[in-house]
Amino acid sequence: MYELELHKIMQAELIRRADNERLIREVRRNRRANRGSARKEAERTVSADRDRERFAHAA
């Protein structure tokens, strides 16, 4: 009986650890995706400025 209780406790602990690691991976994936999209937006802003002329035309 004691071994069965230990087995159930260890099984529950392993399930909790797996859920926690899964959550950590999901958070990291989302952060990485957000950083990538932020870089793309920043690049778009810079490229939009390139279309505009930097210097005034000479008279």
Short mmCIF file of C-alpha atoms in Angstrom, two decimals:
data_model
loop_
_atom_site.label_atom_id
_atom_site.label_comp_id
_atom_site.label_asym_id
_atom_site.label_seq_id
_atom_site.Cartn_x
_atom_site.Cartn_y
_atom_site.Cartn_z
CA MET A 1 0.00 0.00 0.00
CA TYR A 2 2.83 2.38 0.90
CA GLU A 3 4.52 1.81 -2.48
CA LEU A 4 1.28 2.56 -4.32
CA GLU A 5 0.91 5.88 -2.49
CA LEU A 6 4.53 6.80 -3.29
CA HIS A 7 3.93 5.91 -6.93
CA LYS A 8 0.84 8.15 -7.09
CA ILE A 9 2.72 11.03 -5.45
CA MET A 10 5.66 10.69 -7.85
CA GLN A 11 3.32 10.43 -10.83
CA ALA A 12 1.50 13.60 -9.80
CA GLU A 13 4.83 15.41 -9.32
CA LEU A 14 6.03 14.36 -12.78
CA ILE A 15 2.79 15.57 -14.34
CA ARG A 16 3.14 18.94 -12.56
CA ARG A 17 6.73 19.27 -13.80
CA ALA A 18 5.75 18.42 -17.37
CA ASP A 19 2.94 20.99 -17.29
CA ASN A 20 5.31 23.62 -15.92
CA GLU A 21 7.94 22.92 -18.60
CA ARG A 22 5.26 23.04 -21.30
CA LEU A 23 4.12 26.43 -20.01
CA ILE A 24 7.70 27.74 -19.98
CA ARG A 25 8.23 26.62 -23.60
CA GLU A 26 5.00 28.32 -24.64
CA VAL A 27 5.99 31.60 -22.95
CA ARG A 28 9.45 31.51 -24.57
CA ARG A 29 7.92 30.81 -27.98
CA ASN A 30 5.50 33.73 -27.60
CA ARG A 31 8.26 36.11 -26.48
CA ARG A 32 10.43 35.07 -29.40
CA ALA A 33 7.53 35.64 -31.80
CA ASN A 34 6.83 39.07 -30.31
CA ARG A 35 10.47 40.09 -30.64
CA GLY A 36 10.50 38.99 -34.27
CA SER A 37 7.35 40.95 -35.09
CA ALA A 38 8.73 44.02 -33.26
CA ARG A 39 11.87 43.86 -35.40
CA LYS A 40 9.79 43.65 -38.56
CA GLU A 41 7.75 46.68 -37.50
CA ALA A 42 10.90 48.64 -36.73
CA GLU A 43 12.32 47.72 -40.11
CA ARG A 44 9.13 48.81 -41.82
CA THR A 45 9.33 52.19 -40.11
CA VAL A 46 12.93 52.67 -41.22
CA SER A 47 12.18 51.62 -44.78
CA ALA A 48 9.20 54.00 -44.86
CA ASP A 49 11.57 56.85 -43.95
CA ARG A 50 13.84 55.91 -46.83
CA ASP A 51 11.11 56.69 -49.32
CA ARG A 52 11.09 60.28 -48.12
CA GLU A 53 13.84 62.51 -49.42
CA ARG A 54 16.47 63.30 -46.84
CA PHE A 55 17.62 66.62 -48.18
CA ALA A 56 15.77 69.58 -49.61
CA HIS A 57 16.22 70.26 -53.31
CA ALA A 58 18.75 72.88 -54.23
CA ALA A 59 17.28 76.07 -55.60
#
